Short mmCIF file of C-alpha atoms in Angstrom, two decimals:
data_model
loop_
_atom_site.label_atom_id
_atom_site.label_comp_id
_atom_site.label_asym_id
_atom_site.label_seq_id
_atom_site.Cartn_x
_atom_site.Cartn_y
_atom_site.Cartn_z
CA MET A 1 25.56 10.85 -33.31
CA ALA A 2 23.94 7.59 -31.46
CA GLU A 3 27.13 7.67 -29.36
CA PHE A 4 26.45 11.14 -28.10
CA GLU A 5 22.69 9.95 -27.66
CA GLU A 6 23.72 7.19 -25.21
CA THR A 7 26.32 9.21 -23.43
CA PHE A 8 23.68 12.13 -23.15
CA ASN A 9 21.00 10.01 -21.46
CA ARG A 10 23.48 8.20 -19.08
CA ILE A 11 24.76 11.53 -17.81
CA LYS A 12 21.37 13.44 -17.59
CA ASN A 13 20.28 10.54 -15.19
CA MET A 14 23.53 10.41 -13.50
CA LYS A 15 24.01 13.01 -10.84
CA LYS A 16 22.08 15.84 -8.88
CA SER A 17 25.35 18.08 -9.59
CA VAL A 18 24.88 18.04 -13.28
CA LEU A 19 23.09 21.05 -14.18
CA GLY A 20 22.78 20.63 -17.81
CA ILE A 21 24.02 18.98 -20.97
CA VAL A 22 24.21 20.52 -24.57
CA ILE A 23 24.93 18.75 -27.54
CA CYS A 24 26.16 21.07 -30.39
CA THR A 25 27.89 21.46 -33.61
CA SER A 26 31.55 22.42 -33.59
CA ALA A 27 30.02 25.87 -34.94
CA GLY A 28 27.81 26.06 -31.94
CA LYS A 29 24.45 25.09 -33.47
CA ILE A 30 22.59 23.21 -30.63
CA ILE A 31 21.13 19.76 -31.42
CA LYS A 32 20.04 18.59 -28.29
CA SER A 33 19.96 20.18 -24.69
CA THR A 34 18.58 19.62 -21.25
CA TYR A 35 17.78 23.35 -21.03
CA GLY A 36 14.94 23.32 -23.60
CA SER A 37 14.91 23.63 -27.14
CA GLY A 38 15.13 27.66 -27.46
CA ALA A 39 16.84 28.39 -23.95
CA GLU A 40 19.02 31.36 -23.98
CA GLU A 41 21.31 29.71 -21.63
CA ALA A 42 21.81 26.70 -23.89
CA LYS A 43 22.57 29.22 -26.68
CA ASN A 44 25.19 31.20 -24.79
CA ILE A 45 26.54 27.91 -23.55
CA SER A 46 27.14 26.63 -26.89
CA ASP A 47 28.36 29.78 -28.54
CA VAL A 48 31.16 30.52 -25.65
CA VAL A 49 32.28 26.75 -25.35
CA SER A 50 32.58 26.20 -29.12
CA GLN A 51 34.87 29.35 -29.44
CA LEU A 52 36.96 28.30 -26.39
CA THR A 53 37.25 24.49 -27.76
CA VAL A 54 38.52 26.02 -31.18
CA LYS A 55 41.29 28.23 -29.32
CA ALA A 56 42.18 25.19 -27.18
CA LYS A 57 42.46 22.85 -30.27
CA THR A 58 44.78 25.60 -32.03
CA ILE A 59 46.95 25.93 -28.91
CA ILE A 60 47.48 22.08 -28.69
CA ARG A 61 48.34 21.81 -32.30
CA ASP A 62 50.72 24.83 -31.83
CA LEU A 63 52.53 23.20 -28.98
CA ASP A 64 52.49 19.60 -30.92
CA PRO A 65 51.30 19.44 -34.40
CA SER A 66 50.58 15.57 -33.95
CA ASN A 67 48.38 15.90 -30.99
CA ASP A 68 44.69 16.87 -30.72
CA LEU A 69 42.17 18.10 -27.93
CA THR A 70 40.40 14.97 -26.77
CA PHE A 71 38.81 16.42 -23.41
CA MET A 72 38.60 19.90 -21.94
CA ARG A 73 37.66 20.56 -18.36
CA VAL A 74 37.15 24.07 -16.82
CA LYS A 75 36.47 24.48 -13.45
CA SER A 76 35.50 27.86 -11.78
CA LYS A 77 34.38 28.91 -8.34
CA HIS A 78 30.81 27.91 -8.94
CA TYR A 79 30.62 25.60 -11.93
CA GLU A 80 32.76 23.08 -13.67
CA ILE A 81 32.37 22.77 -17.54
CA MET A 82 33.51 19.48 -19.30
CA VAL A 83 33.85 19.24 -23.08
CA ALA A 84 33.91 16.19 -25.18
CA PRO A 85 34.97 17.35 -28.64
CA ASP A 86 34.19 15.15 -31.90
CA LYS A 87 35.07 15.98 -35.35
CA GLU A 88 31.53 17.68 -35.76
CA TYR A 89 30.00 17.85 -32.40
CA LEU A 90 30.68 18.81 -28.95
CA LEU A 91 29.34 17.34 -25.83
CA VAL A 92 29.25 19.91 -23.18
CA VAL A 93 28.28 19.01 -19.31
CA MET A 94 27.88 21.91 -16.78
CA GLN A 95 28.05 20.72 -13.30
CA GLY A 96 27.91 22.73 -10.13
CA ASN A 97 30.88 22.88 -8.10
CA LYS A 98 30.88 20.25 -5.22
CA ASN A 99 31.19 22.51 -2.31
CA ASP A 100 28.02 24.46 -3.70
CA MET A 101 26.24 21.06 -3.93
CA MET A 102 27.10 20.31 -0.41
CA ASP A 103 25.73 23.63 0.78
CA GLN A 104 22.54 23.14 -1.31
CA TYR A 105 21.70 19.38 -0.60
CA GLY A 106 23.42 19.07 3.21
#
């Protein structure tokens, strides 16, 4: 867990494009978040991303049983979601799209 704590603080202070960070259990229970302790957005992110991660792990193992998911990146028109899964925890970083950030910050 100390490893996630160090990474959490490093990413939090890294860029303007980082919108939020969530550390949660693999079941989606929030451990730490930049969205605030009871934020609905953090809960929504942890629930959806934990389900997506389980599905992605299943797909990887179905394709190659000796393989495992080590990192997942999902990019949409407005956001980029980066997930670093561990045995018990997920580190989720929400980042704004570079084009949206350029429009916002010049």
